[in-house]
């Protein structure tokens, strides 16, 4: 009986995702969101609001990027952000995504947002007033972090 219980315990532990062991602290995700909304305020754009379902998608994507050791807008199944959002059952009229990685940054959140703001495509997502919601996911450890932000406008949402 003891061997049976040990086998079950080992099975359950092996079923845990590797990503759970290296998820970045949620405070880092909040710092990224705050820095993005500071940039939006500087440009007189309303803040984006966090959406739990998008946070889950962004965290999963960052975990995939970390495991794969790459930057990509496609997941392991080849789906882009819009396809991942749709698969999660979220109806949208617009979706955008920013991904990044940094190593050993003194302030990872500030550095990643500064990098995005220096890139025309990423900056456009951050400052797009049509985006009303966002999901933020950070994954990594020991100063090596992967970031994903999924910007979102719900289906049927009119201009702000």
PDB file of C-alpha atoms in Angstrom:
ATOM      1  CA  UNK A   1       0.000   0.000   0.000  1.00  0.00           C
ATOM      2  CA  UNK A   2       2.831   2.373   0.855  1.00  0.00           C
ATOM      3  CA  UNK A   3       4.429   1.766  -2.558  1.00  0.00           C
ATOM      4  CA  UNK A   4       1.093   2.491  -4.228  1.00  0.00           C
ATOM      5  CA  UNK A   5       0.765   5.813  -2.370  1.00  0.00           C
ATOM      6  CA  UNK A   6       4.346   6.703  -3.246  1.00  0.00           C
ATOM      7  CA  UNK A   7       3.651   5.975  -6.916  1.00  0.00           C
ATOM      8  CA  UNK A   8       0.580   8.224  -6.833  1.00  0.00           C
ATOM      9  CA  UNK A   9       2.551  11.013  -5.151  1.00  0.00           C
ATOM     10  CA  UNK A  10       5.304  10.777  -7.771  1.00  0.00           C
ATOM     11  CA  UNK A  11       2.714  10.790 -10.565  1.00  0.00           C
ATOM     12  CA  UNK A  12       0.994  13.874  -9.161  1.00  0.00           C
ATOM     13  CA  UNK A  13       4.268  15.730  -8.739  1.00  0.00           C
ATOM     14  CA  UNK A  14       5.340  14.870 -12.272  1.00  0.00           C
ATOM     15  CA  UNK A  15       2.023  16.190 -13.576  1.00  0.00           C
ATOM     16  CA  UNK A  16       2.743  19.664 -12.200  1.00  0.00           C
ATOM     17  CA  UNK A  17       3.827  22.041 -14.935  1.00  0.00           C
ATOM     18  CA  UNK A  18       7.481  23.006 -14.892  1.00  0.00           C
ATOM     19  CA  UNK A  19       6.365  26.596 -15.295  1.00  0.00           C
ATOM     20  CA  UNK A  20       4.839  26.643 -11.805  1.00  0.00           C
ATOM     21  CA  UNK A  21       8.302  26.275 -10.317  1.00  0.00           C
ATOM     22  CA  UNK A  22       9.720  29.360 -12.041  1.00  0.00           C
ATOM     23  CA  UNK A  23       6.822  31.792 -12.328  1.00  0.00           C
ATOM     24  CA  UNK A  24       7.923  35.365 -11.668  1.00  0.00           C
ATOM     25  CA  UNK A  25       6.395  37.179  -8.721  1.00  0.00           C
ATOM     26  CA  UNK A  26       2.979  38.748  -9.444  1.00  0.00           C
ATOM     27  CA  UNK A  27       4.398  42.068  -8.253  1.00  0.00           C
ATOM     28  CA  UNK A  28       6.548  42.164 -11.399  1.00  0.00           C
ATOM     29  CA  UNK A  29       3.417  41.825 -13.542  1.00  0.00           C
ATOM     30  CA  UNK A  30       1.776  44.668 -11.608  1.00  0.00           C
ATOM     31  CA  UNK A  31       4.878  46.822 -12.136  1.00  0.00           C
ATOM     32  CA  UNK A  32       4.735  46.239 -15.906  1.00  0.00           C
ATOM     33  CA  UNK A  33       1.044  47.142 -15.995  1.00  0.00           C
ATOM     34  CA  UNK A  34       1.685  50.285 -13.931  1.00  0.00           C
ATOM     35  CA  UNK A  35       4.566  51.348 -16.196  1.00  0.00           C
ATOM     36  CA  UNK A  36       2.415  50.832 -19.315  1.00  0.00           C
ATOM     37  CA  UNK A  37      -0.384  52.918 -17.825  1.00  0.00           C
ATOM     38  CA  UNK A  38       2.093  55.655 -16.870  1.00  0.00           C
ATOM     39  CA  UNK A  39       3.155  55.812 -20.531  1.00  0.00           C
ATOM     40  CA  UNK A  40      -0.483  55.927 -21.615  1.00  0.00           C
ATOM     41  CA  UNK A  41      -1.176  58.781 -19.171  1.00  0.00           C
ATOM     42  CA  UNK A  42       1.859  60.712 -20.458  1.00  0.00           C
ATOM     43  CA  UNK A  43       0.281  60.559 -23.905  1.00  0.00           C
ATOM     44  CA  UNK A  44      -3.232  61.334 -22.650  1.00  0.00           C
ATOM     45  CA  UNK A  45      -4.518  57.829 -23.396  1.00  0.00           C
ATOM     46  CA  UNK A  46      -6.899  56.165 -20.908  1.00  0.00           C
ATOM     47  CA  UNK A  47      -5.418  53.299 -18.878  1.00  0.00           C
ATOM     48  CA  UNK A  48      -5.862  49.676 -19.874  1.00  0.00           C
ATOM     49  CA  UNK A  49      -7.579  47.508 -17.303  1.00  0.00           C
ATOM     50  CA  UNK A  50      -6.285  44.076 -16.354  1.00  0.00           C
ATOM     51  CA  UNK A  51      -8.437  41.141 -17.364  1.00  0.00           C
ATOM     52  CA  UNK A  52      -7.911  37.892 -15.466  1.00  0.00           C
ATOM     53  CA  UNK A  53      -8.475  35.650 -18.494  1.00  0.00           C
ATOM     54  CA  UNK A  54      -5.893  37.602 -20.485  1.00  0.00           C
ATOM     55  CA  UNK A  55      -3.434  37.402 -17.581  1.00  0.00           C
ATOM     56  CA  UNK A  56      -3.737  33.610 -17.691  1.00  0.00           C
ATOM     57  CA  UNK A  57      -3.060  33.574 -21.451  1.00  0.00           C
ATOM     58  CA  UNK A  58      -0.118  35.964 -21.102  1.00  0.00           C
ATOM     59  CA  UNK A  59       1.400  33.906 -18.278  1.00  0.00           C
ATOM     60  CA  UNK A  60       1.081  30.717 -20.301  1.00  0.00           C
ATOM     61  CA  UNK A  61       2.748  32.344 -23.288  1.00  0.00           C
ATOM     62  CA  UNK A  62       5.611  33.712 -21.180  1.00  0.00           C
ATOM     63  CA  UNK A  63       6.081  30.250 -19.655  1.00  0.00           C
ATOM     64  CA  UNK A  64       6.267  28.761 -23.149  1.00  0.00           C
ATOM     65  CA  UNK A  65       8.804  31.394 -24.255  1.00  0.00           C
ATOM     66  CA  UNK A  66      10.905  30.663 -21.161  1.00  0.00           C
ATOM     67  CA  UNK A  67      10.844  26.900 -21.725  1.00  0.00           C
ATOM     68  CA  UNK A  68      11.606  27.291 -25.450  1.00  0.00           C
ATOM     69  CA  UNK A  69      14.261  29.952 -24.832  1.00  0.00           C
ATOM     70  CA  UNK A  70      12.923  32.073 -27.672  1.00  0.00           C
ATOM     71  CA  UNK A  71      10.807  35.113 -28.455  1.00  0.00           C
ATOM     72  CA  UNK A  72       7.784  34.498 -30.640  1.00  0.00           C
ATOM     73  CA  UNK A  73       4.234  35.679 -31.096  1.00  0.00           C
ATOM     74  CA  UNK A  74       3.248  32.070 -31.788  1.00  0.00           C
ATOM     75  CA  UNK A  75       2.793  29.408 -29.129  1.00  0.00           C
ATOM     76  CA  UNK A  76       3.924  25.779 -29.298  1.00  0.00           C
ATOM     77  CA  UNK A  77       0.888  24.998 -31.500  1.00  0.00           C
ATOM     78  CA  UNK A  78       1.633  27.834 -33.917  1.00  0.00           C
ATOM     79  CA  UNK A  79      -1.249  30.014 -32.669  1.00  0.00           C
ATOM     80  CA  UNK A  80      -0.845  33.795 -32.540  1.00  0.00           C
ATOM     81  CA  UNK A  81      -2.339  36.003 -29.805  1.00  0.00           C
ATOM     82  CA  UNK A  82      -5.693  36.431 -31.558  1.00  0.00           C
ATOM     83  CA  UNK A  83      -6.043  32.677 -32.008  1.00  0.00           C
ATOM     84  CA  UNK A  84      -5.162  32.055 -28.339  1.00  0.00           C
ATOM     85  CA  UNK A  85      -7.690  34.680 -27.219  1.00  0.00           C
ATOM     86  CA  UNK A  86     -10.372  33.153 -29.437  1.00  0.00           C
ATOM     87  CA  UNK A  87      -9.586  29.636 -28.162  1.00  0.00           C
ATOM     88  CA  UNK A  88     -10.094  30.958 -24.615  1.00  0.00           C
ATOM     89  CA  UNK A  89     -13.633  31.982 -25.593  1.00  0.00           C
ATOM     90  CA  UNK A  90     -13.093  35.736 -25.478  1.00  0.00           C
ATOM     91  CA  UNK A  91     -14.919  37.754 -28.134  1.00  0.00           C
ATOM     92  CA  UNK A  92     -12.799  40.619 -29.423  1.00  0.00           C
ATOM     93  CA  UNK A  93     -12.691  43.314 -32.034  1.00  0.00           C
ATOM     94  CA  UNK A  94      -8.934  43.987 -31.639  1.00  0.00           C
ATOM     95  CA  UNK A  95      -5.983  42.094 -30.188  1.00  0.00           C
ATOM     96  CA  UNK A  96      -2.330  43.091 -29.997  1.00  0.00           C
ATOM     97  CA  UNK A  97       0.643  41.509 -28.287  1.00  0.00           C
ATOM     98  CA  UNK A  98       4.030  42.604 -26.990  1.00  0.00           C
ATOM     99  CA  UNK A  99       6.685  40.070 -25.997  1.00  0.00           C
ATOM    100  CA  UNK A 100      10.177  40.645 -24.642  1.00  0.00           C
ATOM    101  CA  UNK A 101      12.978  39.148 -22.610  1.00  0.00           C
ATOM    102  CA  UNK A 102      15.539  40.750 -20.384  1.00  0.00           C
ATOM    103  CA  UNK A 103      18.442  39.534 -18.295  1.00  0.00           C
ATOM    104  CA  UNK A 104      19.872  40.897 -15.076  1.00  0.00           C
ATOM    105  CA  UNK A 105      18.073  44.223 -15.332  1.00  0.00           C
ATOM    106  CA  UNK A 106      18.167  46.392 -12.230  1.00  0.00           C
ATOM    107  CA  UNK A 107      14.446  47.065 -12.736  1.00  0.00           C
ATOM    108  CA  UNK A 108      13.044  44.473 -15.173  1.00  0.00           C
ATOM    109  CA  UNK A 109       9.585  46.073 -15.491  1.00  0.00           C
ATOM    110  CA  UNK A 110      10.872  49.555 -16.280  1.00  0.00           C
ATOM    111  CA  UNK A 111      13.457  48.194 -18.713  1.00  0.00           C
ATOM    112  CA  UNK A 112      10.985  46.079 -20.664  1.00  0.00           C
ATOM    113  CA  UNK A 113       8.476  48.921 -21.013  1.00  0.00           C
ATOM    114  CA  UNK A 114      11.252  51.336 -22.020  1.00  0.00           C
ATOM    115  CA  UNK A 115      12.313  48.824 -24.705  1.00  0.00           C
ATOM    116  CA  UNK A 116       8.758  48.490 -25.954  1.00  0.00           C
ATOM    117  CA  UNK A 117       8.368  52.266 -26.087  1.00  0.00           C
ATOM    118  CA  UNK A 118      11.525  52.475 -28.247  1.00  0.00           C
ATOM    119  CA  UNK A 119      10.019  50.044 -30.778  1.00  0.00           C
ATOM    120  CA  UNK A 120       7.398  51.570 -33.118  1.00  0.00           C
ATOM    121  CA  UNK A 121       5.220  48.428 -33.256  1.00  0.00           C
ATOM    122  CA  UNK A 122       5.271  47.800 -29.500  1.00  0.00           C
ATOM    123  CA  UNK A 123       4.781  51.485 -28.739  1.00  0.00           C
ATOM    124  CA  UNK A 124       1.730  51.508 -31.022  1.00  0.00           C
ATOM    125  CA  UNK A 125       0.127  48.718 -28.973  1.00  0.00           C
ATOM    126  CA  UNK A 126       0.842  50.472 -25.687  1.00  0.00           C
ATOM    127  CA  UNK A 127      -0.542  53.813 -26.865  1.00  0.00           C
ATOM    128  CA  UNK A 128      -3.511  52.563 -28.889  1.00  0.00           C
ATOM    129  CA  UNK A 129      -6.578  54.184 -27.282  1.00  0.00           C
ATOM    130  CA  UNK A 130      -8.852  51.492 -28.725  1.00  0.00           C
ATOM    131  CA  UNK A 131      -7.293  48.877 -26.441  1.00  0.00           C
ATOM    132  CA  UNK A 132      -9.264  48.830 -23.201  1.00  0.00           C
ATOM    133  CA  UNK A 133      -7.945  45.722 -21.446  1.00  0.00           C
ATOM    134  CA  UNK A 134      -4.670  43.900 -21.067  1.00  0.00           C
ATOM    135  CA  UNK A 135      -3.241  40.674 -19.758  1.00  0.00           C
ATOM    136  CA  UNK A 136       0.287  40.650 -18.399  1.00  0.00           C
ATOM    137  CA  UNK A 137       2.432  37.581 -17.854  1.00  0.00           C
ATOM    138  CA  UNK A 138       6.031  37.326 -16.665  1.00  0.00           C
ATOM    139  CA  UNK A 139       7.973  34.119 -16.349  1.00  0.00           C
ATOM    140  CA  UNK A 140      11.537  33.362 -15.358  1.00  0.00           C
ATOM    141  CA  UNK A 141      14.034  33.365 -12.537  1.00  0.00           C
ATOM    142  CA  UNK A 142      17.501  34.518 -11.550  1.00  0.00           C
ATOM    143  CA  UNK A 143      17.083  37.783 -13.454  1.00  0.00           C
ATOM    144  CA  UNK A 144      16.105  36.066 -16.720  1.00  0.00           C
ATOM    145  CA  UNK A 145      12.503  37.088 -17.462  1.00  0.00           C
ATOM    146  CA  UNK A 146      10.139  36.659 -20.388  1.00  0.00           C
ATOM    147  CA  UNK A 147       7.253  39.123 -20.702  1.00  0.00           C
ATOM    148  CA  UNK A 148       3.966  38.964 -22.590  1.00  0.00           C
ATOM    149  CA  UNK A 149       1.270  41.598 -22.766  1.00  0.00           C
ATOM    150  CA  UNK A 150      -1.942  40.879 -24.652  1.00  0.00           C
ATOM    151  CA  UNK A 151      -3.907  44.029 -25.483  1.00  0.00           C
ATOM    152  CA  UNK A 152      -7.620  43.594 -26.063  1.00  0.00           C
ATOM    153  CA  UNK A 153     -10.749  45.379 -27.176  1.00  0.00           C
ATOM    154  CA  UNK A 154     -13.936  43.395 -26.471  1.00  0.00           C
ATOM    155  CA  UNK A 155     -16.283  42.707 -29.341  1.00  0.00           C
ATOM    156  CA  UNK A 156     -18.841  45.461 -29.703  1.00  0.00           C
ATOM    157  CA  UNK A 157     -16.761  48.029 -27.802  1.00  0.00           C
ATOM    158  CA  UNK A 158     -17.057  51.442 -29.378  1.00  0.00           C
ATOM    159  CA  UNK A 159     -14.352  54.100 -29.520  1.00  0.00           C
ATOM    160  CA  UNK A 160     -13.358  55.747 -26.262  1.00  0.00           C
TER     161      UNK A 160
END
